[in-house]
Amino acid sequence: MDTSLSPARLRGLVRLAYYVTDVPNFGDDLNAIVWPSRLDGILDERPDEAFVGIGTIIGRPEVRANRLHVFSSGAGNDRLSNWDGCKVVYWCVRGPLTARLLGLDPDAALADGAVLAPLSPALPRERLVGDRIVIIPHWETLDYPGWDEVARLTGFDLVDPRENPVSVITRIASAKAVLTESMHGAILADIYGVPWAGFATTANILPAKWLDWALSCGRALDLMAVPPPSAAPVFDRGRPPAAFGQRFAVDLEHALAFLRARTIDQPRAPTLWQRGKSVAKKSALARAYITGSGILSMSSERTADALAQLTSRLETPTDPAVILRQQERMLERLDTFRRAVR
């Protein structure tokens, strides 16, 4: 992969590329709001050259072109070899873990591109007045039932990350506090100065990606394991890396090793135990027995209690001066990109 920043290698217009599925996700869909206003006259539908922005999208097989310009993206979901054959220019990445994974200069680790959200005309410029606590589950978590009941029991507002990004971000900016399983829920709360706390209901949440962003802000990270309102997601995706109701820190070296295993190292053959679990997950009988027997002991009441406890452990948002500096550096880097393309 070509990681050069040489302007001589760049030419013409680029298309905007980001993760798009049938099920929307406001963090990914934020790309269509943040970048067009900043890259007016640059973005086009050119098929062979693409601008890759917000999201854990480095190595995404659906995002390919002869030349890729990576700007504030993160690694962790896909193997880097998926982009073999592409010329890739890394202008900046989400955080220091992604930079180390790719062998980039530490200066490449700027921030998540969502930091520019308050500078977008369609989004709030600053924190809004509000007195509601909001809950933001991961978009895949909402495939399972019980969250409306959790919201009723807690008296908190449920925010669906699959809704329009403007609506989701406005509700974040006007919240009293944010309890979030969505990484971009935490990122946007932090940017707008709203106290927040992160949680995980299953192993589907990848704390290493969160740490990549957190380190770009100069902060540590811990999350809380919260039991989901139904047993089905735990059966399907596994437990988070701590007992339910406990907080767990995310260690830098373990996070880097985890990301390396997912993106670079050769996949290991599944163990006998893992193969057995895979077979069990495909068994309708096993699923019905485990999720319906009470073995996993999940309920909306239990989820509500855990989230209520989480409100006493809110994170103080990052210093606004740090956010301002991230915005300034990202705009400077974006201006360099604009000049090179033109």
XYZ file of C-alpha atoms in Angstrom:
342
model
C 0.000 0.000 0.000
C 1.239 3.488 -0.870
C 1.232 5.735 2.219
C 2.867 8.750 0.623
C 1.427 12.246 0.992
C 3.113 13.462 -2.192
C 0.774 15.919 -3.995
C 2.311 14.878 -7.300
C 0.511 11.554 -6.973
C -2.923 13.153 -6.754
C -5.102 14.380 -9.558
C -8.704 15.050 -10.443
C -11.885 14.623 -8.436
C -12.841 11.908 -5.964
C -16.015 10.147 -4.878
C -17.089 9.897 -1.244
C -16.892 6.315 0.022
C -18.203 5.040 3.362
C -19.960 2.049 4.872
C -23.521 1.822 3.557
C -25.939 -1.001 4.400
C -29.670 -1.602 4.243
C -29.778 -0.723 7.957
C -28.643 2.898 8.510
C -26.140 3.836 11.216
C -25.777 7.508 12.075
C -21.994 7.308 12.597
C -21.426 6.068 9.058
C -24.140 8.245 7.552
C -22.502 11.315 9.141
C -20.075 11.202 6.203
C -22.760 12.548 3.862
C -23.206 15.580 6.151
C -19.659 16.466 7.208
C -17.640 16.123 4.000
C -19.702 17.619 1.124
C -19.685 21.084 2.690
C -15.929 20.860 3.316
C -15.059 19.375 -0.080
C -17.314 21.417 -2.319
C -16.072 21.142 -5.877
C -13.870 18.158 -5.005
C -16.344 15.310 -4.587
C -17.663 13.611 -7.690
C -18.734 10.121 -8.751
C -15.362 9.255 -10.219
C -15.117 5.450 -9.936
C -11.347 5.045 -9.739
C -10.497 7.470 -6.905
C -12.240 7.706 -3.530
C -12.200 9.745 -0.305
C -12.659 7.404 2.678
C -13.869 9.182 5.810
C -15.617 8.461 9.095
C -15.939 4.863 10.256
C -13.970 1.708 11.020
C -13.587 1.255 7.311
C -9.897 0.658 6.559
C -9.706 -2.604 4.630
C -13.438 -2.701 3.949
C -13.745 -4.948 0.856
C -16.719 -3.017 -0.558
C -14.651 0.181 -0.499
C -12.139 -0.212 -3.289
C -10.733 2.006 -6.008
C -7.473 2.409 -7.867
C -6.594 5.162 -5.392
C -7.997 5.661 -1.891
C -7.576 8.813 0.205
C -8.081 7.834 3.864
C -9.092 10.723 6.088
C -9.819 10.130 9.820
C -10.883 6.499 9.334
C -10.146 3.671 11.770
C -8.974 0.065 11.400
C -10.316 -2.956 13.231
C -13.195 -4.555 11.365
C -11.501 -5.847 8.239
C -8.239 -7.332 7.045
C -5.820 -4.790 5.608
C -4.975 -7.187 2.770
C -8.437 -6.516 1.323
C -6.949 -3.320 -0.091
C -3.956 -4.989 -1.729
C -3.634 -3.614 -5.227
C -5.054 -0.201 -4.257
C -2.884 2.881 -3.961
C -3.719 4.187 -0.488
C -2.814 7.634 0.822
C -3.315 8.022 4.575
C -3.885 11.716 5.246
C -4.960 11.107 8.836
C -6.525 8.326 10.886
C -8.807 8.031 13.907
C -6.176 7.459 16.563
C -2.733 6.162 17.552
C -3.698 2.469 17.494
C -4.677 2.677 13.838
C -1.515 4.671 13.097
C 0.703 2.064 14.805
C -1.133 -0.769 13.078
C -0.425 0.797 9.689
C 3.145 1.868 10.493
C 2.274 5.558 10.058
C 3.923 8.563 11.648
C 2.270 9.447 15.002
C 1.253 12.779 13.459
C -1.213 10.871 11.268
C -3.342 10.103 14.357
C -5.539 13.217 14.432
C -9.063 12.280 15.552
C -12.318 10.783 14.359
C -13.766 12.921 11.566
C -16.933 13.384 13.631
C -15.004 16.119 15.462
C -16.012 18.397 12.558
C -19.740 17.808 13.171
C -20.303 21.107 15.058
C -18.838 22.964 12.068
C -21.411 21.491 9.680
C -24.328 23.819 8.803
C -26.964 21.088 9.333
C -25.848 20.235 12.878
C -25.834 22.056 16.232
C -22.884 24.396 16.639
C -22.630 23.781 20.374
C -24.302 21.986 23.243
C -28.036 22.667 23.535
C -30.122 23.110 26.673
C -31.727 19.846 27.784
C -32.499 17.842 30.910
C -32.998 14.295 29.589
C -30.712 11.300 29.937
C -30.538 9.324 26.704
C -29.680 5.673 26.005
C -28.056 4.761 22.677
C -27.704 1.000 22.107
C -25.512 -0.281 19.292
C -27.486 -0.403 16.052
C -27.309 -4.217 15.964
C -28.412 -4.485 19.601
C -31.774 -3.028 18.600
C -32.424 -6.133 16.494
C -33.483 -7.670 19.818
C -36.549 -6.774 21.945
C -36.876 -5.083 25.312
C -35.331 -1.651 24.888
C -38.592 0.290 24.831
C -39.424 -1.304 28.183
C -35.961 -0.405 29.501
C -36.591 3.225 28.551
C -39.976 3.157 30.301
C -38.522 1.671 33.487
C -35.624 4.124 33.690
C -37.482 7.197 32.484
C -34.603 7.792 30.055
C -35.041 8.552 26.363
C -34.162 5.801 23.885
C -32.238 7.085 20.853
C -32.123 4.796 17.850
C -28.734 5.115 16.070
C -30.418 3.960 12.857
C -32.314 7.251 12.613
C -31.272 10.307 10.605
C -27.864 11.616 11.797
C -29.179 15.165 12.241
C -31.916 13.934 14.572
C -29.595 11.634 16.542
C -26.859 14.240 16.980
C -29.331 16.968 17.950
C -30.693 14.705 20.678
C -27.152 13.963 21.877
C -26.232 17.650 21.929
C -29.366 18.481 23.959
C -28.985 15.629 26.479
C -28.230 15.980 30.168
C -26.136 12.804 29.897
C -25.580 10.029 27.366
C -25.388 6.298 28.129
C -24.116 4.704 24.970
C -23.181 1.381 23.439
C -22.594 3.186 20.144
C -19.008 4.432 19.843
C -20.108 7.467 17.887
C -22.657 8.161 20.607
C -19.698 8.599 22.965
C -17.661 10.555 20.424
C -20.453 13.035 19.682
C -21.350 13.453 23.362
C -17.693 14.159 24.113
C -17.406 16.670 21.283
C -20.498 18.570 22.448
C -19.399 18.540 26.093
C -22.142 16.202 27.326
C -21.238 13.820 30.202
C -21.368 10.221 28.979
C -20.744 6.617 29.934
C -20.085 3.690 27.619
C -21.466 0.191 28.021
C -21.423 -3.185 26.274
C -24.168 -5.808 26.335
C -22.349 -8.450 24.260
C -18.971 -9.291 22.749
C -20.162 -7.546 19.584
C -18.766 -4.272 20.972
C -15.055 -3.854 20.213
C -13.484 -1.735 22.998
C -10.169 -1.506 21.099
C -11.844 0.749 18.513
C -13.132 2.999 21.307
C -9.641 3.221 22.816
C -8.193 4.258 19.449
C -10.445 7.308 19.524
C -10.042 7.957 23.275
C -6.254 8.045 23.000
C -6.532 10.693 20.280
C -8.153 12.879 22.968
C -5.503 11.974 25.529
C -7.897 10.044 27.746
C -8.153 6.560 29.242
C -11.204 4.388 28.705
C -13.357 1.966 30.585
C -16.783 0.569 29.813
C -19.459 -1.195 31.847
C -20.856 -4.645 31.056
C -24.659 -4.222 31.052
C -26.983 -7.222 30.710
C -29.296 -6.893 27.689
C -33.052 -7.171 28.227
C -33.217 -10.541 26.459
C -30.875 -13.527 26.400
C -30.874 -13.843 22.600
C -28.037 -11.383 21.848
C -25.758 -13.028 24.430
C -26.473 -16.421 22.871
C -25.800 -15.044 19.386
C -22.789 -12.809 20.059
C -21.287 -13.839 23.386
C -20.732 -11.996 26.661
C -18.730 -8.782 27.028
C -15.254 -9.115 28.610
C -16.446 -8.635 32.216
C -19.183 -9.823 34.527
C -22.446 -7.974 34.055
C -22.568 -4.917 36.293
C -18.763 -4.566 36.320
C -16.602 -1.969 34.627
C -13.596 -3.001 32.594
C -10.601 -0.973 31.471
C -9.189 -1.214 27.961
C -5.416 -1.764 27.945
C -3.365 -0.255 25.095
C -1.131 -3.235 24.320
C -3.969 -5.759 24.547
C -6.085 -3.519 22.306
C -3.301 -3.286 19.736
C -2.788 -7.069 19.780
C -6.536 -7.543 19.343
C -6.649 -5.207 16.339
C -3.569 -6.810 14.825
C -5.161 -10.262 15.117
C -8.283 -9.021 13.325
C -6.539 -7.077 10.572
C -3.052 -8.483 9.916
C -2.243 -11.839 11.548
C -3.160 -15.093 9.870
C -6.528 -16.339 11.178
C -6.253 -19.263 13.571
C -8.201 -22.446 13.040
C -11.224 -22.598 15.386
C -10.809 -24.716 18.506
C -13.033 -27.701 19.232
C -14.909 -25.550 21.773
C -15.447 -22.769 19.217
C -16.685 -25.249 16.629
C -19.113 -26.661 19.182
C -20.430 -23.198 19.981
C -20.889 -22.484 16.274
C -22.945 -25.639 15.857
C -25.044 -24.785 18.927
C -25.787 -21.309 17.582
C -27.205 -22.854 14.418
C -29.498 -25.132 16.414
C -32.998 -23.715 16.820
C -33.597 -26.160 19.658
C -30.490 -25.066 21.572
C -31.341 -21.405 21.042
C -34.920 -21.872 22.257
C -33.780 -23.805 25.336
C -30.991 -21.457 26.417
C -32.763 -18.174 25.722
C -36.090 -19.314 27.107
C -35.038 -21.377 30.120
C -33.734 -18.544 32.271
C -30.184 -19.939 32.206
C -28.868 -16.528 31.136
C -31.255 -14.656 33.452
C -31.887 -11.514 31.397
C -34.754 -9.047 31.779
C -35.650 -5.433 31.058
C -35.660 -4.773 34.796
C -32.087 -5.984 35.150
C -30.940 -3.820 32.224
C -32.736 -0.791 33.652
C -31.107 -1.263 37.061
C -27.627 -1.502 35.505
C -28.140 1.640 33.412
C -29.456 3.540 36.417
C -26.230 2.628 38.245
C -24.209 3.755 35.250
C -25.473 7.333 35.660
C -23.313 7.630 38.791
C -20.190 6.833 36.754
C -20.321 9.421 33.990
C -17.189 10.492 32.144
C -16.209 14.152 32.169
C -16.069 15.341 28.547
C -12.724 16.141 26.950
C -11.407 19.663 27.509
C -12.970 21.937 24.831
C -9.484 23.277 24.052
C -8.442 19.768 22.982
C -11.500 19.460 20.727
C -10.776 22.867 19.211
C -7.181 21.872 18.490
C -8.334 18.623 16.855
C -10.706 20.594 14.633
C -7.991 23.062 13.668
C -5.495 20.321 12.793
C -8.071 18.373 10.814
C -9.106 21.451 8.822
C -5.435 22.189 8.104
C -4.912 18.632 6.865
C -8.115 18.821 4.832
C -6.948 22.044 3.239
C -3.696 20.308 2.258
C -5.710 17.551 0.655
C -7.888 20.043 -1.245
C -4.879 21.872 -2.630
C -3.247 18.613 -3.696
C -6.332 17.356 -5.507
C -6.897 20.637 -7.308
